[in-house]
Every structure is written in C-alpha cells, then in structure tokens.
Tab-separated table of C-alpha atoms in Angstrom:
chain	number	residue	atom	x	y	z
A	20	UNK	CA	-5.310	-49.451	-1.504
A	21	UNK	CA	-6.498	-46.262	-3.172
A	22	UNK	CA	-6.999	-44.627	0.239
A	23	UNK	CA	-3.506	-45.724	1.283
A	24	UNK	CA	-2.032	-44.160	-1.844
A	25	UNK	CA	-3.894	-40.912	-1.177
A	26	UNK	CA	-2.574	-40.817	2.406
A	27	UNK	CA	0.988	-41.325	1.175
A	28	UNK	CA	0.558	-38.590	-1.434
A	29	UNK	CA	-0.824	-36.185	1.178
A	30	UNK	CA	2.071	-37.111	3.462
A	31	UNK	CA	4.504	-36.078	0.719
A	32	UNK	CA	2.619	-32.869	-0.058
A	33	UNK	CA	2.814	-31.503	3.480
A	34	UNK	CA	6.624	-31.196	3.639
A	35	UNK	CA	6.638	-29.830	0.081
A	36	UNK	CA	4.162	-27.132	1.060
A	37	UNK	CA	6.237	-26.259	4.123
A	38	UNK	CA	9.387	-25.997	1.987
A	39	UNK	CA	7.493	-23.800	-0.473
A	40	UNK	CA	6.462	-21.443	2.325
A	41	UNK	CA	10.054	-21.251	3.575
A	42	UNK	CA	11.220	-20.398	0.043
A	43	UNK	CA	8.534	-17.703	-0.339
A	44	UNK	CA	9.466	-16.308	3.083
A	45	UNK	CA	13.132	-16.012	2.111
A	46	UNK	CA	12.122	-14.404	-1.190
A	47	UNK	CA	9.928	-11.841	0.560
A	48	UNK	CA	12.641	-11.022	3.096
A	49	UNK	CA	15.141	-10.596	0.261
A	50	UNK	CA	12.812	-8.165	-1.539
A	51	UNK	CA	12.153	-6.244	1.657
A	52	UNK	CA	15.863	-5.953	2.372
A	53	UNK	CA	16.404	-4.597	-1.132
A	54	UNK	CA	13.704	-2.027	-0.479
A	55	UNK	CA	15.402	-1.143	2.790
A	56	UNK	CA	18.718	-0.661	1.001
A	57	UNK	CA	17.006	1.623	-1.489
A	58	UNK	CA	16.040	3.818	1.424
A	59	UNK	CA	12.330	3.097	1.293
A	60	UNK	CA	11.458	3.730	4.913
A	61	UNK	CA	8.425	5.447	6.318
A	62	UNK	CA	9.291	8.837	7.760
A	63	UNK	CA	7.387	10.788	10.328
A	64	UNK	CA	8.290	13.541	12.745
A	65	UNK	CA	11.606	13.887	10.916
A	66	UNK	CA	13.020	10.466	11.781
A	67	UNK	CA	12.886	6.901	10.533
A	68	UNK	CA	10.078	4.840	12.085
A	69	UNK	CA	12.042	1.712	12.932
A	70	UNK	CA	11.849	-0.410	16.053
A	71	UNK	CA	11.649	-3.969	17.327
A	72	UNK	CA	8.579	-5.928	18.447
A	73	UNK	CA	8.483	-4.413	21.933
A	74	UNK	CA	8.832	-0.938	20.494
A	75	UNK	CA	6.062	-1.670	18.003
A	76	UNK	CA	3.819	-2.810	20.830
A	77	UNK	CA	4.365	0.377	22.803
A	78	UNK	CA	4.204	2.810	19.869
A	79	UNK	CA	1.503	1.222	17.779
A	80	UNK	CA	-0.808	-0.292	20.380
A	81	UNK	CA	-0.235	-3.903	19.339
A	82	UNK	CA	-2.877	-6.192	20.841
A	83	UNK	CA	-2.010	-8.902	23.347
A	84	UNK	CA	-3.703	-11.679	21.411
A	85	UNK	CA	-1.848	-13.372	18.569
A	86	UNK	CA	-3.005	-14.943	15.311
A	87	UNK	CA	-4.026	-18.540	15.589
A	88	UNK	CA	-5.492	-18.303	19.072
A	89	UNK	CA	-9.191	-18.873	19.631
A	90	UNK	CA	-9.695	-15.202	20.453
A	91	UNK	CA	-8.076	-14.159	17.185
A	92	UNK	CA	-10.598	-16.200	15.208
A	93	UNK	CA	-13.758	-15.545	17.149
A	94	UNK	CA	-13.297	-12.611	19.460
A	95	UNK	CA	-14.503	-9.060	19.470
A	96	UNK	CA	-15.576	-6.320	21.778
A	97	UNK	CA	-19.138	-6.752	23.122
A	98	UNK	CA	-21.504	-4.142	21.726
A	99	UNK	CA	-22.401	-2.910	25.192
A	100	UNK	CA	-18.762	-1.982	25.859
A	101	UNK	CA	-18.326	0.216	22.797
A	102	UNK	CA	-18.002	3.880	23.753
A	103	UNK	CA	-19.988	6.454	21.811
A	104	UNK	CA	-18.397	8.377	18.953
A	105	UNK	CA	-16.078	11.167	20.009
A	106	UNK	CA	-15.239	9.844	23.499
A	107	UNK	CA	-12.044	8.017	22.525
A	108	UNK	CA	-8.461	9.177	22.198
A	109	UNK	CA	-6.992	5.843	21.088
A	110	UNK	CA	-8.044	2.437	19.779
A	111	UNK	CA	-10.029	0.942	22.658
A	112	UNK	CA	-10.747	-2.629	21.503
A	113	UNK	CA	-7.928	-4.219	23.503
A	114	UNK	CA	-9.499	-7.158	25.326
A	115	UNK	CA	-11.355	-9.876	23.458
A	116	UNK	CA	-14.420	-10.959	25.382
A	117	UNK	CA	-16.950	-12.166	22.891
A	118	UNK	CA	-18.662	-15.540	23.061
A	119	UNK	CA	-21.136	-16.997	20.594
A	120	UNK	CA	-24.773	-15.947	20.654
A	121	UNK	CA	-26.093	-19.305	21.828
A	122	UNK	CA	-29.720	-18.179	21.594
A	123	UNK	CA	-29.465	-18.326	17.802
A	124	UNK	CA	-28.899	-22.097	17.808
A	125	UNK	CA	-32.465	-22.843	18.907
A	126	UNK	CA	-34.079	-20.897	16.064
A	127	UNK	CA	-35.637	-22.852	13.207
A	128	UNK	CA	-34.017	-20.760	10.462
A	129	UNK	CA	-30.548	-21.351	11.940
A	130	UNK	CA	-31.052	-25.120	11.958
A	131	UNK	CA	-31.898	-24.954	8.252
A	132	UNK	CA	-28.976	-22.625	7.493
A	133	UNK	CA	-26.043	-23.871	5.419
A	134	UNK	CA	-23.300	-24.873	7.865
A	135	UNK	CA	-20.660	-22.665	6.233
A	136	UNK	CA	-22.553	-19.642	7.626
A	137	UNK	CA	-22.940	-20.926	11.186
A	138	UNK	CA	-19.826	-19.339	12.637
A	139	UNK	CA	-20.543	-16.026	10.935
A	140	UNK	CA	-24.063	-15.860	12.397
A	141	UNK	CA	-23.007	-17.001	15.876
A	142	UNK	CA	-20.317	-14.324	16.133
A	143	UNK	CA	-21.533	-11.467	13.954
A	144	UNK	CA	-22.195	-9.337	17.041
A	145	UNK	CA	-18.371	-9.280	17.474
A	146	UNK	CA	-17.516	-6.073	15.697
A	147	UNK	CA	-14.258	-4.447	16.847
A	148	UNK	CA	-10.929	-6.164	17.421
A	149	UNK	CA	-7.501	-5.337	18.862
A	150	UNK	CA	-4.942	-3.860	16.492
A	151	UNK	CA	-1.722	-5.725	15.817
A	152	UNK	CA	-0.264	-2.918	13.682
A	153	UNK	CA	-1.442	0.658	13.970
A	154	UNK	CA	-0.351	3.984	12.500
A	155	UNK	CA	-2.294	6.774	14.182
A	156	UNK	CA	0.245	9.269	12.820
A	157	UNK	CA	-0.604	8.646	9.142
A	158	UNK	CA	-3.233	11.368	8.827
A	159	UNK	CA	-3.123	13.058	12.213
A	160	UNK	CA	-1.486	16.244	10.871
A	161	UNK	CA	-4.701	17.282	9.119
A	162	UNK	CA	-2.910	17.812	5.791
A	163	UNK	CA	-3.995	14.669	3.900
A	164	UNK	CA	-6.197	15.473	0.929
A	165	UNK	CA	-6.701	11.908	-0.350
A	166	UNK	CA	-6.308	8.731	1.707
A	167	UNK	CA	-5.749	5.604	-0.396
A	168	UNK	CA	-7.039	2.582	1.537
A	169	UNK	CA	-6.335	-0.854	0.066
A	170	UNK	CA	-7.666	-4.222	1.194
A	171	UNK	CA	-4.966	-6.884	1.128
A	172	UNK	CA	-3.881	-10.145	2.768
A	173	UNK	CA	-0.464	-11.021	4.164
A	174	UNK	CA	0.527	-13.362	1.327
A	175	UNK	CA	-0.033	-10.713	-1.391
A	176	UNK	CA	3.267	-8.919	-0.818
A	177	UNK	CA	3.934	-8.521	-4.569
A	178	UNK	CA	0.617	-6.729	-5.087
A	179	UNK	CA	1.365	-4.271	-2.294
A	180	UNK	CA	4.826	-3.621	-3.763
A	181	UNK	CA	3.285	-2.902	-7.175
A	182	UNK	CA	0.696	-0.520	-5.676
A	183	UNK	CA	3.409	1.357	-3.739
A	184	UNK	CA	5.387	1.858	-6.943
A	185	UNK	CA	2.404	3.040	-9.006
A	186	UNK	CA	-0.936	4.572	-8.060
A	187	UNK	CA	-0.516	4.096	-4.306
A	188	UNK	CA	2.814	5.946	-4.093
A	189	UNK	CA	2.688	8.511	-1.305
A	190	UNK	CA	3.332	11.973	-2.675
A	191	UNK	CA	2.031	15.526	-2.997
A	192	UNK	CA	0.364	16.542	-6.285
A	193	UNK	CA	-0.238	20.271	-6.831
A	194	UNK	CA	-0.233	20.830	-3.085
A	195	UNK	CA	-2.550	17.882	-2.362
A	196	UNK	CA	-1.071	15.228	-0.079
A	197	UNK	CA	-1.793	11.569	-0.898
A	198	UNK	CA	-1.296	8.951	1.832
A	199	UNK	CA	-1.625	5.165	1.526
A	200	UNK	CA	-2.695	2.430	3.953
A	201	UNK	CA	-3.195	-1.318	3.551
A	202	UNK	CA	-5.873	-3.135	5.596
A	203	UNK	CA	-5.074	-6.653	6.829
A	204	UNK	CA	-6.409	-9.238	9.231
A	205	UNK	CA	-4.335	-11.980	10.851
A	206	UNK	CA	-3.192	-15.149	9.043
A	207	UNK	CA	-5.238	-18.322	9.302
A	208	UNK	CA	-4.351	-20.480	12.288
A	209	UNK	CA	-1.689	-23.102	11.651
A	210	UNK	CA	1.976	-23.842	12.095
A	211	UNK	CA	3.038	-21.108	9.632
A	212	UNK	CA	0.882	-18.288	11.062
A	213	UNK	CA	3.689	-17.053	13.309
A	214	UNK	CA	6.170	-16.854	10.396
A	215	UNK	CA	3.674	-14.995	8.229
A	216	UNK	CA	3.047	-12.535	11.041
A	217	UNK	CA	6.782	-11.899	11.412
A	218	UNK	CA	7.008	-11.200	7.688
A	219	UNK	CA	4.227	-8.622	7.748
A	220	UNK	CA	5.739	-6.928	10.802
A	221	UNK	CA	9.070	-6.725	8.970
A	222	UNK	CA	7.371	-5.236	5.900
A	223	UNK	CA	5.594	-2.671	8.051
A	224	UNK	CA	8.850	-1.604	9.710
A	225	UNK	CA	10.139	-0.649	6.272
A	226	UNK	CA	7.061	1.070	4.864
A	227	UNK	CA	4.930	1.999	7.886
A	228	UNK	CA	1.681	1.727	5.910
A	229	UNK	CA	-0.141	-1.332	7.287
A	230	UNK	CA	-3.172	-1.451	9.584
A	231	UNK	CA	-3.739	-4.949	10.940
A	232	UNK	CA	-6.489	-6.271	13.199
A	233	UNK	CA	-6.623	-9.483	15.191
A	234	UNK	CA	-9.354	-11.277	13.247
A	235	UNK	CA	-8.779	-14.038	10.724
A	236	UNK	CA	-8.399	-12.839	7.137
A	237	UNK	CA	-11.260	-14.640	5.374
A	238	UNK	CA	-13.823	-13.679	2.743
A	239	UNK	CA	-16.665	-13.399	5.272
A	240	UNK	CA	-14.480	-11.168	7.473
A	241	UNK	CA	-14.042	-8.505	4.787
A	242	UNK	CA	-16.964	-6.716	6.425
A	243	UNK	CA	-14.904	-6.550	9.614
A	244	UNK	CA	-12.255	-4.644	7.660
A	245	UNK	CA	-14.979	-2.200	6.647
A	246	UNK	CA	-16.322	-1.460	10.122
A	247	UNK	CA	-12.929	-1.500	11.851
A	248	UNK	CA	-11.501	0.912	9.286
A	249	UNK	CA	-14.480	3.274	9.598
A	250	UNK	CA	-13.966	3.381	13.344
A	251	UNK	CA	-10.203	3.876	12.913
A	252	UNK	CA	-10.760	6.685	10.415
A	253	UNK	CA	-13.253	8.458	12.663
A	254	UNK	CA	-10.722	8.304	15.491
A	255	UNK	CA	-7.443	9.189	13.825
A	256	UNK	CA	-8.114	11.242	10.654
A	257	UNK	CA	-9.741	14.549	11.568
A	258	UNK	CA	-8.513	16.539	8.558
A	259	UNK	CA	-8.693	14.088	5.639
A	260	UNK	CA	-11.048	15.230	2.888
A	261	UNK	CA	-11.453	12.198	0.591
A	262	UNK	CA	-10.959	8.430	0.688
A	263	UNK	CA	-10.325	6.026	-2.136
A	264	UNK	CA	-10.982	2.471	-0.987
A	265	UNK	CA	-10.212	-0.526	-3.156
A	266	UNK	CA	-8.506	-3.867	-3.728
A	267	UNK	CA	-4.802	-4.534	-4.242
A	268	UNK	CA	-5.340	-5.865	-7.775
A	269	UNK	CA	-6.740	-2.760	-9.474
A	270	UNK	CA	-5.255	-0.078	-11.719
A	271	UNK	CA	-6.067	3.457	-10.576
A	272	UNK	CA	-5.389	6.507	-12.711
A	273	UNK	CA	-4.530	8.884	-9.875
A	274	UNK	CA	-4.593	11.976	-12.106
A	275	UNK	CA	-8.153	11.232	-13.237
A	276	UNK	CA	-9.209	10.455	-9.660
A	277	UNK	CA	-7.963	13.874	-8.502
A	278	UNK	CA	-9.694	15.471	-11.505
A	279	UNK	CA	-12.989	13.884	-10.459
A	280	UNK	CA	-12.522	15.203	-6.914
A	281	UNK	CA	-11.891	18.714	-8.264
A	282	UNK	CA	-15.043	18.527	-10.377
A	283	UNK	CA	-17.161	17.464	-7.378
A	284	UNK	CA	-15.715	20.220	-5.203
A	285	UNK	CA	-16.322	22.897	-7.847
A	286	UNK	CA	-19.904	21.660	-8.281
A	287	UNK	CA	-20.326	21.539	-4.474
A	288	UNK	CA	-21.431	17.929	-4.667
A	289	UNK	CA	-18.745	16.368	-2.487
A	290	UNK	CA	-20.351	16.336	0.979
A	291	UNK	CA	-22.157	12.964	0.772
A	292	UNK	CA	-20.310	11.681	-2.273
A	293	UNK	CA	-19.784	7.963	-2.865
A	294	UNK	CA	-18.877	7.209	-6.483
A	295	UNK	CA	-18.042	3.936	-8.186
A	296	UNK	CA	-19.288	1.096	-10.335
A	297	UNK	CA	-22.787	0.943	-8.870
A	298	UNK	CA	-24.930	-2.186	-8.960
A	299	UNK	CA	-28.689	-1.581	-8.939
A	300	UNK	CA	-31.562	-4.020	-8.327
A	301	UNK	CA	-29.268	-6.951	-7.534
A	302	UNK	CA	-30.608	-9.991	-5.686
A	303	UNK	CA	-28.751	-12.536	-3.558
A	304	UNK	CA	-27.048	-15.344	-5.489
A	305	UNK	CA	-28.587	-18.734	-4.685
A	306	UNK	CA	-26.041	-20.867	-6.534
A	307	UNK	CA	-24.265	-22.849	-3.807
A	308	UNK	CA	-21.086	-23.046	-5.900
A	309	UNK	CA	-20.722	-19.272	-6.093
A	310	UNK	CA	-18.321	-17.348	-3.875
A	311	UNK	CA	-21.182	-14.912	-3.252
A	312	UNK	CA	-23.825	-17.514	-2.396
A	313	UNK	CA	-26.329	-16.355	0.234
A	314	UNK	CA	-28.997	-18.734	1.596
A	315	UNK	CA	-32.574	-17.516	1.896
A	316	UNK	CA	-32.461	-18.023	5.668
A	317	UNK	CA	-29.808	-15.305	5.890
A	318	UNK	CA	-31.267	-12.735	3.475
A	319	UNK	CA	-34.398	-12.934	1.317
A	320	UNK	CA	-34.991	-9.603	-0.415
A	321	UNK	CA	-33.308	-7.479	-3.116
A	322	UNK	CA	-30.079	-5.703	-2.272
A	323	UNK	CA	-29.984	-1.924	-1.945
A	324	UNK	CA	-27.810	-0.097	-4.525
A	325	UNK	CA	-24.121	-0.624	-3.752
A	326	UNK	CA	-20.731	-0.017	-5.356
A	327	UNK	CA	-18.459	-2.826	-6.481
A	328	UNK	CA	-15.825	-3.369	-3.827
A	329	UNK	CA	-12.972	-3.259	-6.345
A	330	UNK	CA	-12.706	0.470	-5.765
A	331	UNK	CA	-14.734	3.615	-5.040
A	332	UNK	CA	-14.305	7.220	-3.954
A	333	UNK	CA	-16.080	8.821	-1.016
A	334	UNK	CA	-15.889	11.982	1.037
A	335	UNK	CA	-14.550	11.949	4.577
A	336	UNK	CA	-17.801	13.566	5.706
A	337	UNK	CA	-19.777	10.590	4.427
A	338	UNK	CA	-17.279	8.111	5.915
A	339	UNK	CA	-17.984	9.514	9.379
A	340	UNK	CA	-21.724	9.277	8.807
A	341	UNK	CA	-21.293	5.687	7.594
A	342	UNK	CA	-19.395	4.830	10.774
A	343	UNK	CA	-22.294	5.981	12.930
A	344	UNK	CA	-24.866	4.236	10.726
A	345	UNK	CA	-22.872	0.987	10.553
A	346	UNK	CA	-23.158	0.430	14.290
A	347	UNK	CA	-26.902	-0.089	13.893
A	348	UNK	CA	-26.704	-2.305	10.796
A	349	UNK	CA	-26.317	-6.047	11.302
A	350	UNK	CA	-23.083	-7.350	9.787
A	351	UNK	CA	-23.448	-9.030	6.403
A	352	UNK	CA	-20.923	-11.466	4.874
A	353	UNK	CA	-20.465	-9.470	1.632
A	354	UNK	CA	-18.693	-6.214	2.454
A	355	UNK	CA	-19.755	-4.050	-0.495
A	356	UNK	CA	-23.414	-5.036	-0.009
A	357	UNK	CA	-23.062	-4.205	3.697
A	358	UNK	CA	-21.830	-0.720	2.803
A	359	UNK	CA	-24.885	-0.329	0.562
A	360	UNK	CA	-27.065	-1.260	3.553
A	361	UNK	CA	-25.370	1.458	5.609
A	362	UNK	CA	-26.004	3.987	2.826
A	363	UNK	CA	-29.639	2.926	2.703
A	364	UNK	CA	-29.888	3.543	6.459
A	365	UNK	CA	-28.754	7.113	5.765
A	366	UNK	CA	-31.347	7.365	2.964
A	367	UNK	CA	-28.555	7.809	0.425
A	368	UNK	CA	-27.526	5.952	-2.726
A	369	UNK	CA	-24.145	5.634	-4.433
A	370	UNK	CA	-23.442	7.431	-7.702
A	371	UNK	CA	-22.708	5.433	-10.841
A	372	UNK	CA	-19.615	6.509	-12.757
A	373	UNK	CA	-18.467	4.783	-15.959
A	374	UNK	CA	-14.829	5.574	-15.192
A	375	UNK	CA	-14.845	2.821	-12.546
A	376	UNK	CA	-14.609	-0.594	-14.199
A	377	UNK	CA	-14.663	-3.124	-11.369
A	378	UNK	CA	-15.436	-5.887	-13.881
A	379	UNK	CA	-12.649	-4.868	-16.248
A	380	UNK	CA	-12.877	-2.869	-19.470
A	381	UNK	CA	-14.774	-5.755	-21.011
A	382	UNK	CA	-15.981	-8.858	-19.232
A	383	UNK	CA	-14.021	-11.050	-21.661
A	384	UNK	CA	-10.509	-11.211	-20.244
A	385	UNK	CA	-9.090	-12.228	-23.629
A	386	UNK	CA	-10.431	-9.099	-25.341
A	387	UNK	CA	-7.618	-6.935	-26.790
A	388	UNK	CA	-9.369	-3.870	-25.311
A	389	UNK	CA	-8.386	-5.074	-21.836
A	390	UNK	CA	-4.759	-4.428	-22.829
A	391	UNK	CA	-5.305	-1.122	-24.617
A	392	UNK	CA	-3.399	1.619	-22.686
A	393	UNK	CA	-5.546	4.457	-24.032
A	394	UNK	CA	-8.528	3.071	-22.113
A	395	UNK	CA	-6.459	3.062	-18.919
A	396	UNK	CA	-5.412	6.642	-19.648
A	397	UNK	CA	-9.054	7.752	-19.843
A	398	UNK	CA	-10.594	5.660	-17.070
A	399	UNK	CA	-10.260	6.007	-13.292
A	400	UNK	CA	-10.153	2.359	-12.175
A	401	UNK	CA	-9.797	-1.000	-13.890
A	402	UNK	CA	-10.136	-4.369	-12.141
A	403	UNK	CA	-8.435	-6.894	-12.274
A	404	UNK	CA	-4.662	-6.839	-12.777
A	405	UNK	CA	-1.812	-8.887	-11.349
A	406	UNK	CA	1.298	-7.197	-9.961
A	407	UNK	CA	3.315	-7.524	-13.176
A	408	UNK	CA	0.381	-6.372	-15.325
A	409	UNK	CA	-0.085	-3.311	-13.112
A	410	UNK	CA	3.588	-2.315	-13.301
A	411	UNK	CA	3.663	-2.783	-17.067
A	412	UNK	CA	0.432	-0.878	-17.743
A	413	UNK	CA	1.419	1.971	-15.405
A	414	UNK	CA	4.692	2.359	-17.288
A	415	UNK	CA	3.000	2.338	-20.707
A	416	UNK	CA	0.201	4.764	-19.728
A	417	UNK	CA	2.731	7.293	-18.415
A	418	UNK	CA	4.984	7.254	-21.474
A	419	UNK	CA	5.225	10.734	-22.956
A	420	UNK	CA	5.004	9.403	-26.491
A	421	UNK	CA	1.659	7.629	-25.882
A	422	UNK	CA	-0.832	9.288	-28.230
A	423	UNK	CA	-4.545	8.553	-27.869
A	424	UNK	CA	-7.139	9.614	-30.414
A	425	UNK	CA	-9.475	11.278	-27.939
A	426	UNK	CA	-9.294	12.485	-24.358
A	427	UNK	CA	-12.660	12.252	-22.610
A	428	UNK	CA	-13.354	14.145	-19.396
A	429	UNK	CA	-13.564	11.812	-16.408
A	430	UNK	CA	-16.885	13.331	-15.395
A	431	UNK	CA	-18.399	12.870	-18.855
A	432	UNK	CA	-21.298	10.360	-18.519
A	433	UNK	CA	-20.606	9.136	-22.053
A	434	UNK	CA	-17.075	8.039	-21.043
A	435	UNK	CA	-15.906	5.114	-23.172
A	436	UNK	CA	-19.371	3.625	-23.589
A	437	UNK	CA	-18.185	1.983	-26.760
A	438	UNK	CA	-15.959	-0.356	-24.727
A	439	UNK	CA	-18.898	-2.203	-23.192
C-alpha cells in the first residue's frame, strides 16, 4: 500500500513539475522581451545581431547534434583528429565520433571504482565538442583589455541578468574595453530539453554573449568547459590581454580588479600571472557524501596548488600556454584542480591573493560581516551571492555617500586579514 501511495504521489508530481517549467519559461520569455524593449541588444559591425535559427546556424557555426541525443551526452572529437595549435581558422569540432574506451573495463581498478565515475572514465578522452552558440566576433577586433568569462547553466537566467547589470556589464573604463561571455553546456536529456534550448537561443539573440557546447551540463563536465574555452580563446581572441574567469554567483569589484591588473603590469609581473584564492597542500576528499568526493582508484596523491573556481584572474599569455599544456593532461572531474594540474605541467603555481574570497568574507554565512558593504568595496571577489543579493550589494557599494573607515590597496598582502 505504501508503494502504491508513493507511485500515486510521483504521478501527481510529474504534471506539477511540467507546469512549473512552463511557468518559468513564460517568466523568462517575459523578462527577455522586456530587455529587448529596453534596447538591450548585442551590437557588432554597426548593426543589431538578430536572426532566426537558420541564420544562427550559418553565422555562429551551430553544431548538427542537439541536446538530449546520445552524441550530445557522450560524444567528442577523437584525440587523433585534433589539429595542432595555429592551424585552424574556425571551430573544427563539428562531427561527434567518440566511443567509450572499452579497454578500461577490464582493468582491476575500474571494476573497484565507484559506479558514478564509470561514464567519466570511459569517455574522458572525448575532449572537444561542437558549438551550439558561438560568437567569434566578441574579441576578434584585438581591442579587448579584459575578457569576463562566467560559467553558468541554462536555468540560471536570473544570475546572468544580475551579472550583466553589475560587474559583467560590457563597457570601456579609462580606454580599457571589457567584454563578457557566459559558458554553457546543453540541458540534460528529457522532454523539456528542447524548450530550455529554445529559451537560451532566444536569450542569446538579445544579448549575444553566450558560448554553448554540445555536452551535457553536469558537475563532472565543468572540466570540459575549461578545455573547450581554452581552445576557443586560443582560436578567436588574438589581442585580449587579461581574462577573469568565475562563477555566476560571485560579486566582483571591477574597479579593484582593474587596479590589480595595473599593478601587475607596472611591476612587469603579468606574463604568467594567475591570481586567486589559492589552495595549497589539499588532498582528495574521501567522504562519499561530498560533492567533491574522489575515490582512491581515480586519484591517490596530494593535489597541486590550485585556485578556487569561484573566480580568478590570469593573463592571456598564460591562457594560451595552458591550452597547449591541457592537451597532454588527463581530464579530471574537478575543474579547478584540473587547471592546477595544467599549471604544474608548466612548472608554475598560482598566486594567492587575499582580495579573492571564494569561500565568502567569513565561512559563517550568518556573520554580519558577510553583509558589510565596506568589505565588498575593498575586496576583489566575494562568493557566494544570489541574484538579488548581488544587485543589492552592487547598488550599496556604489553609493556616493558610502563612507568606509579605511581604504586598503588591493595589492596589499595584509588586505582585510581581520575578517578571517
């Protein structure tokens, strides 16, 4: 009887979930139409970038495979087919032809491996994927000083809206051009995947700031966003000088970020710069309940130094070196650790900077310091804020009548130590 009741309850939940998705879809479309009416459209070459699906396919190089298909979940370009750096003029991962590495199945360590990692291991040689949404024009003019690159997922429309209105707003500051891009995969397979894809295409027609690849947007696939972006950047952004890369739920003080860049340039320390909230001497988490759990069969030694994935700053020169190095580093299911492995391959280490707080100002979310605007005014990055929190804090921090007791230089190593 209990099982029967559960089945009936699940049967009622399914239509409710579908109705909820329809409601959210209408809400998102309404917000996007409001943005359209406000004239928020991506401009390039002097005209509005606006076209239908066929036009998008021809102009942006949309892949032939669609979310929800087997190729979207598993596929990738075989390593042997990847051309060397510098021999491409456009995104070349167009045909998915990547099957599982069946030889792994017979190995003892794989048979002992936690099943949740099986698919990752069987297909981790699949590296590059077709693009569903592409914007090769975003930094092709060679004038972009700082490229803001934000990891997001289709459902987090409100977070992207908040970022566009605050620290991710495209503009020119003292002659330095700032450009923004969001990195997405494809929605999980299911009956609503097609509707979600239509929504993201509609959003991109308005803003023109989304890069999307045809792999499923999951936690383990965050590393795919890393390697696919590095390849994309190497191909399409010859003149960009610096990259900020982070999540869609962080607060970034853009003024302080630019100040840090200026300091590094003046000190001539920008060439191989990668700065953030650096984690040293970390070891894999063995707690099976943790999001970051890694079994011993997959990795059984300390991690190299790496920056918290919430947000970091790096030079374009280093990004190109990381792209080359990444092709020889086996993919790892935690993206920020993987980037640390690529740095280690280059015999480099990230730089710790106290202005990057990827764990928040204090680790206790209820602490009043986490809501103190003067900390946000002094720091470079704070993680983690919802869309409404970000909009509110951005407004407060930029009020002219906000008076803080002390202004600390963003390159001062003693920055806000008292807040720990």
